[in-house]
mmCIF file of C-alpha atoms and ligand atoms in Angstrom:
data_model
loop_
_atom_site.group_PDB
_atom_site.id
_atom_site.type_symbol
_atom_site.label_atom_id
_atom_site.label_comp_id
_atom_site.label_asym_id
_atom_site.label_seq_id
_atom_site.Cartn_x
_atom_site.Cartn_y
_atom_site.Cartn_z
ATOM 1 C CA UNK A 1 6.515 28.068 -9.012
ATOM 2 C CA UNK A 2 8.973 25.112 -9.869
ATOM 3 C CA UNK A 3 7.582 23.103 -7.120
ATOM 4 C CA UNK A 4 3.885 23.210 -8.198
ATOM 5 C CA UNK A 5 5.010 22.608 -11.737
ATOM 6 C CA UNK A 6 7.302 19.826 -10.609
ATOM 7 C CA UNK A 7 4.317 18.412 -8.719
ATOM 8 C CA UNK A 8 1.845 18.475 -11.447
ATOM 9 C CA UNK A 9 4.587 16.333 -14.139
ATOM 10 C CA UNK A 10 4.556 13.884 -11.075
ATOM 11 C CA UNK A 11 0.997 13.575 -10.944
ATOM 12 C CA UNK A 12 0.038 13.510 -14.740
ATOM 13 C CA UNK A 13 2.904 11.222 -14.919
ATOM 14 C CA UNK A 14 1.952 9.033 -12.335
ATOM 15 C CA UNK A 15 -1.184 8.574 -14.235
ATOM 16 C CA UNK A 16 0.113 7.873 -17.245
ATOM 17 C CA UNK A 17 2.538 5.136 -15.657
ATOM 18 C CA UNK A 18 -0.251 3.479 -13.921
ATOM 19 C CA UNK A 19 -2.039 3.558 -17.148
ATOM 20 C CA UNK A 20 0.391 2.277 -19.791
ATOM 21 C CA UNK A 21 2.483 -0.087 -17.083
ATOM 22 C CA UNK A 22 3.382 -3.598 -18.188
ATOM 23 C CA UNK A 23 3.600 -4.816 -15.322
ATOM 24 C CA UNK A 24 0.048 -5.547 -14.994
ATOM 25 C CA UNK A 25 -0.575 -9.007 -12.793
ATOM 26 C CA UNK A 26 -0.787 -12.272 -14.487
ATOM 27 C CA UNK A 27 -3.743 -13.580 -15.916
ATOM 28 C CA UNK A 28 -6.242 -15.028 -12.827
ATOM 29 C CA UNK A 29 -6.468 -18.693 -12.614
ATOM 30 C CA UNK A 30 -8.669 -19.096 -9.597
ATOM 31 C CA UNK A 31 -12.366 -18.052 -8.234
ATOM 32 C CA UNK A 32 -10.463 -14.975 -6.732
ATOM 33 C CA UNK A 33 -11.592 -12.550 -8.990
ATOM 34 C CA UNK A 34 -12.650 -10.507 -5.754
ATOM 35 C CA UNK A 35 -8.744 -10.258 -4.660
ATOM 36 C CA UNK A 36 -8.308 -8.231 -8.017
ATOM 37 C CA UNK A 37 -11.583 -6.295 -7.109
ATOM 38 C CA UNK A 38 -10.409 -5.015 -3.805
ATOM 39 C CA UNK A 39 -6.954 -4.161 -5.319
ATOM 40 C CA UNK A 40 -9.074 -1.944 -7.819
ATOM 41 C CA UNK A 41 -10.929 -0.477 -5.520
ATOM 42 C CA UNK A 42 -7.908 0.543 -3.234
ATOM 43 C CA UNK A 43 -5.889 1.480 -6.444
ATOM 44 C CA UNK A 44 -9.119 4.176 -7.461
ATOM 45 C CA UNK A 45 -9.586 5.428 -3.516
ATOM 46 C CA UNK A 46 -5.721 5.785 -3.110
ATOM 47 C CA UNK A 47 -5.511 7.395 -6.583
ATOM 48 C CA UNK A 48 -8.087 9.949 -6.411
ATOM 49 C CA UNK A 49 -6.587 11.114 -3.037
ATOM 50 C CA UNK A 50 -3.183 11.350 -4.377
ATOM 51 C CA UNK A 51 -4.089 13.463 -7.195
ATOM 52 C CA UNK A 52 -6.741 15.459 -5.812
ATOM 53 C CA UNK A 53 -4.292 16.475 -2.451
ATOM 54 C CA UNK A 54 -1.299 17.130 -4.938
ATOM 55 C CA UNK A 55 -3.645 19.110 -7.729
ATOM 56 C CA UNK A 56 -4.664 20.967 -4.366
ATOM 57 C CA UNK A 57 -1.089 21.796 -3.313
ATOM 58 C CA UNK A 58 -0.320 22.909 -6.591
ATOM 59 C CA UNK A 59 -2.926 24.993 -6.473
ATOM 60 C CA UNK A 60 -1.976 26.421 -2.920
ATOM 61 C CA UNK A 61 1.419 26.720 -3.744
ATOM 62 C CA UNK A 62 1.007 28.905 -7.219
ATOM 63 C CA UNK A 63 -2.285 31.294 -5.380
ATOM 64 C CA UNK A 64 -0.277 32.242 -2.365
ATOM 65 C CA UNK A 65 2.922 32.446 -3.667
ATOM 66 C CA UNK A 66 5.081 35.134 -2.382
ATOM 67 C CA UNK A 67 4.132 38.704 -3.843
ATOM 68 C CA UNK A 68 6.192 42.012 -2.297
ATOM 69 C CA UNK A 69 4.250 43.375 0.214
ATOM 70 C CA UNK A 70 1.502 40.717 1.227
ATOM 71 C CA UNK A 71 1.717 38.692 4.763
ATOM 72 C CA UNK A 72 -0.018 35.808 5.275
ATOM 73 C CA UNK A 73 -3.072 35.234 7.203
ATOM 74 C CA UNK A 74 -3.095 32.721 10.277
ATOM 75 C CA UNK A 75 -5.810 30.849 11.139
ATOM 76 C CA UNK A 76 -5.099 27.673 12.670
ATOM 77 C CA UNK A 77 -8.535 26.519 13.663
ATOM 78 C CA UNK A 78 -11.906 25.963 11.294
ATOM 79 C CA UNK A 79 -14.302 23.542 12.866
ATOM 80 C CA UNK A 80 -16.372 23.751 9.116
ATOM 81 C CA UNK A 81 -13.131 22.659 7.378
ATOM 82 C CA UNK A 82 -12.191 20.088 10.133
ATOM 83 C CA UNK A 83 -15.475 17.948 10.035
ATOM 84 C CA UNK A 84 -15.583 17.615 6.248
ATOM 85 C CA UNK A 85 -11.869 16.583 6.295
ATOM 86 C CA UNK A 86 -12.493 13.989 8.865
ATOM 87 C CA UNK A 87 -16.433 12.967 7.083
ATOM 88 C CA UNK A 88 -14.190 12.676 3.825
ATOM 89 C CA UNK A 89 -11.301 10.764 5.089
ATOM 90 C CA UNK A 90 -13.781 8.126 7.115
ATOM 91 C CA UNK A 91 -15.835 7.673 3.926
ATOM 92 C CA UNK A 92 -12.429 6.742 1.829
ATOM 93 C CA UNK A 93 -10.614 4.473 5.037
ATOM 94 C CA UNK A 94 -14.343 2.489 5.129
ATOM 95 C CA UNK A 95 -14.221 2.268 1.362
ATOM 96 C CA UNK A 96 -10.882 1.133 1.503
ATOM 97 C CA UNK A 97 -10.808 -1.567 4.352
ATOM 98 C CA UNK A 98 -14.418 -2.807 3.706
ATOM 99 C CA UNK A 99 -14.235 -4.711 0.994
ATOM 100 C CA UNK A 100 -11.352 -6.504 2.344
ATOM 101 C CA UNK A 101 -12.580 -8.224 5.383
ATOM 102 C CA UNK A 102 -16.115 -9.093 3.596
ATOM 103 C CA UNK A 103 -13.763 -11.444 1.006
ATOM 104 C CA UNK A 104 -11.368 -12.538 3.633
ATOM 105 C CA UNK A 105 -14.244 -13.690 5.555
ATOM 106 C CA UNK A 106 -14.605 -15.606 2.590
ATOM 107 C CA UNK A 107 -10.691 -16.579 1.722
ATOM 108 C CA UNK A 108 -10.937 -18.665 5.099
ATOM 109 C CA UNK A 109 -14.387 -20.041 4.913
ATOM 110 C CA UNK A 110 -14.120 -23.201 2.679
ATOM 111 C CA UNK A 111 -16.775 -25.106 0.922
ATOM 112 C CA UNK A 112 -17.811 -28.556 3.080
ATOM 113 C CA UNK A 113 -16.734 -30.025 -0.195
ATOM 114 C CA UNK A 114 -13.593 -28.727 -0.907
ATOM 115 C CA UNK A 115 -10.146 -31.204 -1.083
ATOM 116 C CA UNK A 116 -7.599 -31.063 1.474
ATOM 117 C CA UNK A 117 -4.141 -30.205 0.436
ATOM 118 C CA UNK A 118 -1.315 -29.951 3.192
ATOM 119 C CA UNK A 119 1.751 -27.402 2.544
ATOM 120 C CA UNK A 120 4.139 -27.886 4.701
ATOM 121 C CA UNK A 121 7.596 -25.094 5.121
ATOM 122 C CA UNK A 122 10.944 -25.390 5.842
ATOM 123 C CA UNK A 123 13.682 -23.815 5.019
ATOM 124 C CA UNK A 124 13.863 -24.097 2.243
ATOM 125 C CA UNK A 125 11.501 -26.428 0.377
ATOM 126 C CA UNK A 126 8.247 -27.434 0.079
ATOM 127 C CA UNK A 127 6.323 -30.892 0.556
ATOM 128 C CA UNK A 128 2.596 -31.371 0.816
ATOM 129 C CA UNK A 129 0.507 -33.751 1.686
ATOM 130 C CA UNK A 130 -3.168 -35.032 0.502
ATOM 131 C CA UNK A 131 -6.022 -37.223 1.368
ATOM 132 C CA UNK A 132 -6.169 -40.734 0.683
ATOM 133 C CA UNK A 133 -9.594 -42.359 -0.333
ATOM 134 C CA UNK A 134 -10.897 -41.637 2.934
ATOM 135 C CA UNK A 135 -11.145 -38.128 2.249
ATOM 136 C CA UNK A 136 -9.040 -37.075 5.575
ATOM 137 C CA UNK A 137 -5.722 -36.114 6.766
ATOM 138 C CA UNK A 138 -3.924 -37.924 9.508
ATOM 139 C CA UNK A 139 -2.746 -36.068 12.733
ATOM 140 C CA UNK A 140 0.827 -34.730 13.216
ATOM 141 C CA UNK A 141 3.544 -33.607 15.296
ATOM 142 C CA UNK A 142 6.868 -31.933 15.683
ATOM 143 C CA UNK A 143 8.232 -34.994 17.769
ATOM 144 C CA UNK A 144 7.235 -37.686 14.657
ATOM 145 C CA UNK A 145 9.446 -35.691 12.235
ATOM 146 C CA UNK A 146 12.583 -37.616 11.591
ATOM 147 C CA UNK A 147 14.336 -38.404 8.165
ATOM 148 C CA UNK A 148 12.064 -41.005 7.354
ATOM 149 C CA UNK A 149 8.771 -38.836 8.020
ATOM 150 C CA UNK A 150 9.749 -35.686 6.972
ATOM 151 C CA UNK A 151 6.041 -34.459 7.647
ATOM 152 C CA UNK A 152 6.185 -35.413 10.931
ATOM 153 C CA UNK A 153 3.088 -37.809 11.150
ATOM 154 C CA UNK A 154 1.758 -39.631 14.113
ATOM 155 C CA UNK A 155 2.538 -43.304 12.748
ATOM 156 C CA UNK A 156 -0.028 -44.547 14.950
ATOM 157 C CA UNK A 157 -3.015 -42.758 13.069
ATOM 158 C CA UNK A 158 -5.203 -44.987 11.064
ATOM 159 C CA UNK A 159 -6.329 -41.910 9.048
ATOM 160 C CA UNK A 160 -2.673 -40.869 8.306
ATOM 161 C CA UNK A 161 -1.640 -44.488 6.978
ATOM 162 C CA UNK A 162 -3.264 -43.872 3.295
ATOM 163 C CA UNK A 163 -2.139 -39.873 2.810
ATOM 164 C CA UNK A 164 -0.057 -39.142 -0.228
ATOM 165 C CA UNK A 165 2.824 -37.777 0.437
ATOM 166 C CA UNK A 166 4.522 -35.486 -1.941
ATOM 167 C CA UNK A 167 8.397 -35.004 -0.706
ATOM 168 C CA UNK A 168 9.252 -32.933 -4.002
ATOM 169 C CA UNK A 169 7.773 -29.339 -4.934
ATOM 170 C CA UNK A 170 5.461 -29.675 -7.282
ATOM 171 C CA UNK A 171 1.931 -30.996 -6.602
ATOM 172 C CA UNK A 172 -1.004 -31.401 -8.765
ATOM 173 C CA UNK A 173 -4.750 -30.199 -8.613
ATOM 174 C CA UNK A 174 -7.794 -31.453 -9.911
ATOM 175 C CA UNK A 175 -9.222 -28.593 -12.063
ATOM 176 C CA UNK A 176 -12.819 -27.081 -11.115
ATOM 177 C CA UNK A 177 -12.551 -28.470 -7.487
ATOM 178 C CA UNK A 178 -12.113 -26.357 -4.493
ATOM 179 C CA UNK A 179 -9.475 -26.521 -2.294
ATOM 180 C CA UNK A 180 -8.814 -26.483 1.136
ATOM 181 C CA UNK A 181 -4.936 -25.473 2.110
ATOM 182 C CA UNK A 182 -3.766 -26.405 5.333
ATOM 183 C CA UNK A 183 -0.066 -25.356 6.017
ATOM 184 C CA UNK A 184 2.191 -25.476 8.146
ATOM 185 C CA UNK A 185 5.845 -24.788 8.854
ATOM 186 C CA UNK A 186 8.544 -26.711 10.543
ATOM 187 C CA UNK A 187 10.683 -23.681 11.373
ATOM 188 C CA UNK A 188 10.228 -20.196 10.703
ATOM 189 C CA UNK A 189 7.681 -17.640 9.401
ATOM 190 C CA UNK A 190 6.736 -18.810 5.368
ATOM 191 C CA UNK A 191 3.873 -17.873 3.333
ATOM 192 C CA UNK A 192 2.485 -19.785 0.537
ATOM 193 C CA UNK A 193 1.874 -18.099 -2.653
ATOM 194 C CA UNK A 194 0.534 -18.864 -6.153
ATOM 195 C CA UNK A 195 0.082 -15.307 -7.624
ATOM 196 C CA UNK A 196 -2.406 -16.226 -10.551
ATOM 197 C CA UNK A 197 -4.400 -18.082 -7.845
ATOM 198 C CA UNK A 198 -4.474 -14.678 -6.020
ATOM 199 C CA UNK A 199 -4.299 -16.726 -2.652
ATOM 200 C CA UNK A 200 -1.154 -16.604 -0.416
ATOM 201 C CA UNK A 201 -1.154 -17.241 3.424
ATOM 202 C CA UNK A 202 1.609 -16.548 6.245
ATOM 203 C CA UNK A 203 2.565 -19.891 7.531
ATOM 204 C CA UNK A 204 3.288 -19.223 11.416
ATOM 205 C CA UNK A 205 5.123 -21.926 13.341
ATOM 206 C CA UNK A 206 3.151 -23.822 15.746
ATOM 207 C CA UNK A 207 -0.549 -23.502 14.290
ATOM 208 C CA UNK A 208 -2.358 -24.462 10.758
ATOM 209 C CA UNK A 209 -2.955 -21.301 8.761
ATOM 210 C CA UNK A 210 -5.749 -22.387 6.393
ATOM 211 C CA UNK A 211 -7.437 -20.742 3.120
ATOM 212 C CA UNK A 212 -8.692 -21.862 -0.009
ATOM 213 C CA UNK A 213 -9.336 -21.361 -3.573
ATOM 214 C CA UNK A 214 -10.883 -23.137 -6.555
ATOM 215 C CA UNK A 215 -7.929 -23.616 -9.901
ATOM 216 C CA UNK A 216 -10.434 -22.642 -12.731
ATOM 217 C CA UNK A 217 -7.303 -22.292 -15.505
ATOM 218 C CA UNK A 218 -5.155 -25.746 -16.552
ATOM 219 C CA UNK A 219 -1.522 -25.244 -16.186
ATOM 220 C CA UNK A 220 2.000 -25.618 -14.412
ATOM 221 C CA UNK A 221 2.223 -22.039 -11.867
ATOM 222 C CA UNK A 222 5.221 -21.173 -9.666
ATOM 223 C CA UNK A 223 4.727 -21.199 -6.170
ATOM 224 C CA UNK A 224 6.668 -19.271 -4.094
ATOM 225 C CA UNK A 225 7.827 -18.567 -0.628
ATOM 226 C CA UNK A 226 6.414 -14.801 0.143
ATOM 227 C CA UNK A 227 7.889 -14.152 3.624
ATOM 228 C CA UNK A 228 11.766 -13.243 3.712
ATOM 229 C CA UNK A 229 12.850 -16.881 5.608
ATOM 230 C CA UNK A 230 16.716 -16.933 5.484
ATOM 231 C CA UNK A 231 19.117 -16.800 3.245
ATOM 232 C CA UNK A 232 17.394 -19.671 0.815
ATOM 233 C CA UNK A 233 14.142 -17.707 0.420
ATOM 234 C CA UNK A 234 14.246 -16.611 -3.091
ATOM 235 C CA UNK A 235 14.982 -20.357 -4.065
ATOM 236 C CA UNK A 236 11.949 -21.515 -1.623
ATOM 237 C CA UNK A 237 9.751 -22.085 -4.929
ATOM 238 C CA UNK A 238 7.820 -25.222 -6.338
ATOM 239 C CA UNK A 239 5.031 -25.703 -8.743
ATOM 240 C CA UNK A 240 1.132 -26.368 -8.785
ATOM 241 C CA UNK A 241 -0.058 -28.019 -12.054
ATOM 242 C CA UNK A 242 -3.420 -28.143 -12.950
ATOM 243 C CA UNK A 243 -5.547 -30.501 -15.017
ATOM 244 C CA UNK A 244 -8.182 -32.150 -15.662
ATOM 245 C CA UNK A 245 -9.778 -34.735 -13.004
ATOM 246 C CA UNK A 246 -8.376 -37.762 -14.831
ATOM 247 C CA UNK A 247 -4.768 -36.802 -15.284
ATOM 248 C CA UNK A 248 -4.630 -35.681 -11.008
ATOM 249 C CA UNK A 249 -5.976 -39.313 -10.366
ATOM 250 C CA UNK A 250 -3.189 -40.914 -12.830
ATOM 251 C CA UNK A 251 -0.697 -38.665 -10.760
ATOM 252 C CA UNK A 252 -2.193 -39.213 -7.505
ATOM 253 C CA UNK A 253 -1.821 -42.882 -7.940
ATOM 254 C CA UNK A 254 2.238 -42.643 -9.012
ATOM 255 C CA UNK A 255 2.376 -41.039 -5.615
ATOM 256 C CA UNK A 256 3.463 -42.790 -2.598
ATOM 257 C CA UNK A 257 1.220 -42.885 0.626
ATOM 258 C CA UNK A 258 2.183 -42.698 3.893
ATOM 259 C CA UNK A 259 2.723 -46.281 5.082
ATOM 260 C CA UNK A 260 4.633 -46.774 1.756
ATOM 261 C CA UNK A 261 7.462 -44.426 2.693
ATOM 262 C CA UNK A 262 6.994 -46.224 6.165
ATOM 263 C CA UNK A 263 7.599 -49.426 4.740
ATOM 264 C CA UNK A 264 10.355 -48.920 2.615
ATOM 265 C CA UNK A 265 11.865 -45.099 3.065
ATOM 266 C CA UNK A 266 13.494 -45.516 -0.579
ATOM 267 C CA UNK A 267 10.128 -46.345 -2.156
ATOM 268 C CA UNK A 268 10.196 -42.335 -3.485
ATOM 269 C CA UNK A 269 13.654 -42.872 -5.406
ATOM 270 C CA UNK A 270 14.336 -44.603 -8.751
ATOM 271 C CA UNK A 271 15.850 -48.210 -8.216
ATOM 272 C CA UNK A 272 17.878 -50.188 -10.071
ATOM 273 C CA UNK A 273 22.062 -51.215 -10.133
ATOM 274 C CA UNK A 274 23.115 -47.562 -9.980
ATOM 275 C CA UNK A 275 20.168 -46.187 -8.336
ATOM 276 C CA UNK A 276 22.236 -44.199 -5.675
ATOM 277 C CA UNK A 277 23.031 -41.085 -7.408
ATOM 278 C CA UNK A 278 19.595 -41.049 -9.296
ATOM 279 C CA UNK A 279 18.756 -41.499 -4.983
ATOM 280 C CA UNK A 280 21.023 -38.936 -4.327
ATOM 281 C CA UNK A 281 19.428 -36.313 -6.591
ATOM 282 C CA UNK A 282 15.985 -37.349 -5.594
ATOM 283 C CA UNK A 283 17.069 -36.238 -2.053
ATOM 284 C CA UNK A 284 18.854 -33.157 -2.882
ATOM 285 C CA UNK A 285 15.521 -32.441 -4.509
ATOM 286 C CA UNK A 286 13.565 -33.078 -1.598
ATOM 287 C CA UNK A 287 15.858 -32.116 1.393
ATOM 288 C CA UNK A 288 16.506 -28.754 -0.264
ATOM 289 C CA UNK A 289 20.230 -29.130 -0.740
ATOM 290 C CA UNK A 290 19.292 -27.597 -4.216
ATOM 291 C CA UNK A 291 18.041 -24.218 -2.644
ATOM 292 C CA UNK A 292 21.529 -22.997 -2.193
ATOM 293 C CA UNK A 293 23.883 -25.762 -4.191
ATOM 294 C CA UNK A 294 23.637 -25.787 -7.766
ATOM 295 C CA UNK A 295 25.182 -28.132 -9.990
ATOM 296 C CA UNK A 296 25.603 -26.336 -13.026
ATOM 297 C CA UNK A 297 28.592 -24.257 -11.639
ATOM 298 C CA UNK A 298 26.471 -21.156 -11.421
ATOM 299 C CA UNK A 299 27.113 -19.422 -7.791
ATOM 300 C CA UNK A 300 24.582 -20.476 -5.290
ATOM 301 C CA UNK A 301 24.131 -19.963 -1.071
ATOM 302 C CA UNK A 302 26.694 -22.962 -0.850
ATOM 303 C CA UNK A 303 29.230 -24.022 -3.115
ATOM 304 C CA UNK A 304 28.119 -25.378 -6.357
ATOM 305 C CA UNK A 305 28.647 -29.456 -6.801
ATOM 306 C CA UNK A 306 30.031 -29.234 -9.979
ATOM 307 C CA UNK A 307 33.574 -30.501 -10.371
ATOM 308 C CA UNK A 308 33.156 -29.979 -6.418
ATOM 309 C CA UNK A 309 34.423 -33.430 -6.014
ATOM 310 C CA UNK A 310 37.925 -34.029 -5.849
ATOM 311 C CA UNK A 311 38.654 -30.392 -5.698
ATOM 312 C CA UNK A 312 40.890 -29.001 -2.551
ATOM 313 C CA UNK A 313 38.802 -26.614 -0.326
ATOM 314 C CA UNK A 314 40.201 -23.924 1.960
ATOM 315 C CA UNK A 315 38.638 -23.374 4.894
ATOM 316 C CA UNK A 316 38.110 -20.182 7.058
ATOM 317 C CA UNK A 317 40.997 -20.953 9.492
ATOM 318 C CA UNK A 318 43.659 -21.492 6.266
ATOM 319 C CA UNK A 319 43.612 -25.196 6.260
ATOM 320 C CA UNK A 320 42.725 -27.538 3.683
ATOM 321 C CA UNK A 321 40.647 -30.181 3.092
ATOM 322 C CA UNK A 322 40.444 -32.845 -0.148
ATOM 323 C CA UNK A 323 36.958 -33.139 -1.038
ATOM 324 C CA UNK A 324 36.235 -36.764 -0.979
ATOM 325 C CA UNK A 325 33.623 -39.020 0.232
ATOM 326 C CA UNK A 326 34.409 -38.830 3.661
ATOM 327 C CA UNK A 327 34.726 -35.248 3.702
ATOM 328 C CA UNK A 328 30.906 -34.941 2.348
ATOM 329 C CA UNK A 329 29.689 -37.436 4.543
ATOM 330 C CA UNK A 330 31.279 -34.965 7.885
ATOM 331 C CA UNK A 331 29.863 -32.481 6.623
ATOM 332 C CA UNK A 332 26.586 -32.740 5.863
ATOM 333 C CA UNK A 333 26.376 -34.844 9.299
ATOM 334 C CA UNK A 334 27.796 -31.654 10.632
ATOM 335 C CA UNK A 335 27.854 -28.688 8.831
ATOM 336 C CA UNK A 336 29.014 -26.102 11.833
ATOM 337 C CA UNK A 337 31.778 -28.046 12.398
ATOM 338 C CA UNK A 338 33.986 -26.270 9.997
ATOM 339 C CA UNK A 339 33.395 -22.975 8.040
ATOM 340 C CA UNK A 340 34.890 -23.080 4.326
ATOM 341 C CA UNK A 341 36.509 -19.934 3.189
ATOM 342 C CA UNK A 342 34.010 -17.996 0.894
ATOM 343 C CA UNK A 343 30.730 -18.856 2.330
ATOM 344 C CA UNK A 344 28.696 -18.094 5.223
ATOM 345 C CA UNK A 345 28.639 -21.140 7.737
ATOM 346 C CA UNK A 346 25.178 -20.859 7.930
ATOM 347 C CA UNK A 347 24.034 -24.545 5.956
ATOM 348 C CA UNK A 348 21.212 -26.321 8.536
ATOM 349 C CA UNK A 349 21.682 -29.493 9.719
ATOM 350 C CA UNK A 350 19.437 -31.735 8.232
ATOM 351 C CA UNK A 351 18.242 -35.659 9.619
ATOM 352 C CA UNK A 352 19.451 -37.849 7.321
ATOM 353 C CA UNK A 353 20.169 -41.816 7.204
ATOM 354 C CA UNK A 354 23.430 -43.661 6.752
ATOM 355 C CA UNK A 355 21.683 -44.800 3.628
ATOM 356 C CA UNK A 356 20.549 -41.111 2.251
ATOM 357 C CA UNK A 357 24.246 -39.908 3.500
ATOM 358 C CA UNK A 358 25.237 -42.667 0.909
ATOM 359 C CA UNK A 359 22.994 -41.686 -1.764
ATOM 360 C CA UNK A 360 24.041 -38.050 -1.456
ATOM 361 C CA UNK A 361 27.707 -38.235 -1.419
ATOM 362 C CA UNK A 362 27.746 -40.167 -4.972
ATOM 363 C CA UNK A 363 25.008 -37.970 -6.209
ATOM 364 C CA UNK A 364 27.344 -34.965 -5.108
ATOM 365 C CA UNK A 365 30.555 -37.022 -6.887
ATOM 366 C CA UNK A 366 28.707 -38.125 -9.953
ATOM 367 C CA UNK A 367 28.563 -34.309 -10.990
ATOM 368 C CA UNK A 368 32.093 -34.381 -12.006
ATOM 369 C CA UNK A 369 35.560 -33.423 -10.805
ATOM 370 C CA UNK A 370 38.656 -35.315 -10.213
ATOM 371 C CA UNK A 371 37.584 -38.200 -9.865
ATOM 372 C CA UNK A 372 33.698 -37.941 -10.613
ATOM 373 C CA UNK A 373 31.518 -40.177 -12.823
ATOM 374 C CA UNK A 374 29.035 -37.920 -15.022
ATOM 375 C CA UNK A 375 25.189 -38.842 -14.483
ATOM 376 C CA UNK A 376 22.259 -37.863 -16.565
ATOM 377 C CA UNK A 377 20.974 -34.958 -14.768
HETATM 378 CU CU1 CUA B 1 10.231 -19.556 3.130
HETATM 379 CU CU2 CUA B 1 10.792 -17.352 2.311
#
């Protein structure tokens, strides 16, 4: 008796939570009003079942309860009962899965028209990549990617030379236009995902996962990493701002293309006399380093960079090391080579240039300690 009324507080009360949750999803920004569709659907199919097979075992459970002097029945087999369970349970799986694969068949079947944007994972950032005027994306490979082409493209495609390349995380989109993704990852399992756009897509190593979407809302969303990737993954985040055509052309053209970066790797950083820790922060941007190194002291995957300089770290083994220039430079050239006490050794070795070293190591100093020189963050 207290299990049937137990059961029926769950069910009434699962009702009610669905009903008066705030966590409903945020507002949709994108064609994908069918994603929220199918999620209604399976939300009404999976709810009637739930409280229709629960209403029916409280039922069961309070009718045959035990009396003094009754035995139960056995009848295992009813062919009558059998066929409209299965009838009944086909109907609801087809209702469920149906509507699914009609608008995925849609999710990856872009419009001829739609703009090409390139995401491309590691762990744990985000760059992407766009068109030029031509319209199309050069080729790439895993053998081009070096510190100086992050993206890894073939430097002897024409169609590659004029492709903006975007080495932070935060791109822009032309509002109203569709939009072809094509991503790609340069290590593990990622998945894109901008949750008012409704669209998300596993990024597997080795192939281009595609899908696309039209931004029908302006704004500034969060992107985010939605496959656990390593340790970094809940920092793996970046931005998509929308606006209006005019404003994604002025920000298309601050953006550097291809054969810029070629030319002149630094072109993406601020110059000027002190330049290298404005550099330095520009990389730490784009290389990641801020995924698990903060620099407001706060705890992070690494150790933070405030008042890191100058400080005496102890390592794993009990020795010690003075944090210094030199000290930064070994390390990030070689981050397994020793293990400081406190963290896991697990920070990736990442291609970087004598020059980017540089930049790093005073962007690392300039956020104080000993001997540190304060920069506007
Ligand atoms: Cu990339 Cu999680």
């Amino acid at each position: 008796m207290a299990i049937a009324l137990a059961l029926l507080v769950i069910v009434i009360g699962s009702v009610l939570f669905h009903l008066v949750t705030p966590w409903w999803t945020t507002p949709l920004a994108s064609n994908w009003k069918q994603m929220d569709d199918t999620l209604t659907i399976t939300l009404a199919v999976t709810g009637f079942f739930f409280v229709v097979i629960n209403l029916f075992v409280v039922y069961t459970v309070w009718r045959y309860r035990h009396r003094a002097g009754q035995r139960a029945a056995y009848e295992p087999e009813s062919k009558r009962l059998e066929r409209w369970l299965i009838g009944i349970t086909t109907v609801g799986i087809v209702g469920l899965l149906a509507p699914g694969l009609a608008v995925y068949a849609d999710y990856v079947r872009p419009p001829s028209n739609a703009l090409l944007l390139e995401v491309v994972g590691q762990q744990w950032q985000w760059r992407f990549r766009l068109p030029g005027a031509s319209g199309k994306l050069g080729g790439s490979d895993a053998r081009f990617v070096s510190a100086a082409n992050p993206l890894g493209l073939d430097p002897a495609d024409p169609a590659g030379q004029d492709n903006i390349v975007v080495l932070g995380n935060e791109v822009h989109l032309p509002l109203g236009r569709p939009v072809k993704v094509l991503a790609r990852s340069h290590d593990v399992l990622h998945d894109f995902f901008v949750p008012p756009f409704r669209a998300r897509m596993n990024i597997v190593p080795g192939q281009v996962s595609s899908f696309w979407f039209t931004p029908t809302q302006p704004g500034r969303y969060e992107s985010l990493c939605a496959q656990l990737c390593g340790v970094g993954h809940p920092n793996m985040r970046g931005f998509v701002v929308v606006e209006d055509e005019a404003a994604f052309q002025a920000w298309l053209k601050q953006q550097p293309t291809f054969a810029t970066t070629q030319a002149a790797p630094s072109a993406v950083a601020p110059a000027g006399a002190d330049a290298l820790p404005a550099q330095g922060r520009a990389l730490a941007q784009s290389k990641g380093c801020v995924a698990c190194h903060t620099i407001d002291g706060s705890p992070g995957v690494g150790p933070t960079w405030k008042g890191l300089f100058g400080k005496t770290e102890t390592m794993v083994d009990g020795s010690t090391a003075l944090v210094d220039e030199a000290y930064l430079k070994d390390f990030i050239r070689n981050p397994q080579a020793r293990a400081v006490k406190g963290f896991a050794p697990i920070m990736p070795k990442i291609d970087v240039t004598d020059d980017e070293l540089a930049a790093l190591a005073s962007y690392i100093r300039s956020n104080g300690g000993a001997s540190g020189d304060k920069v506007q963050r």
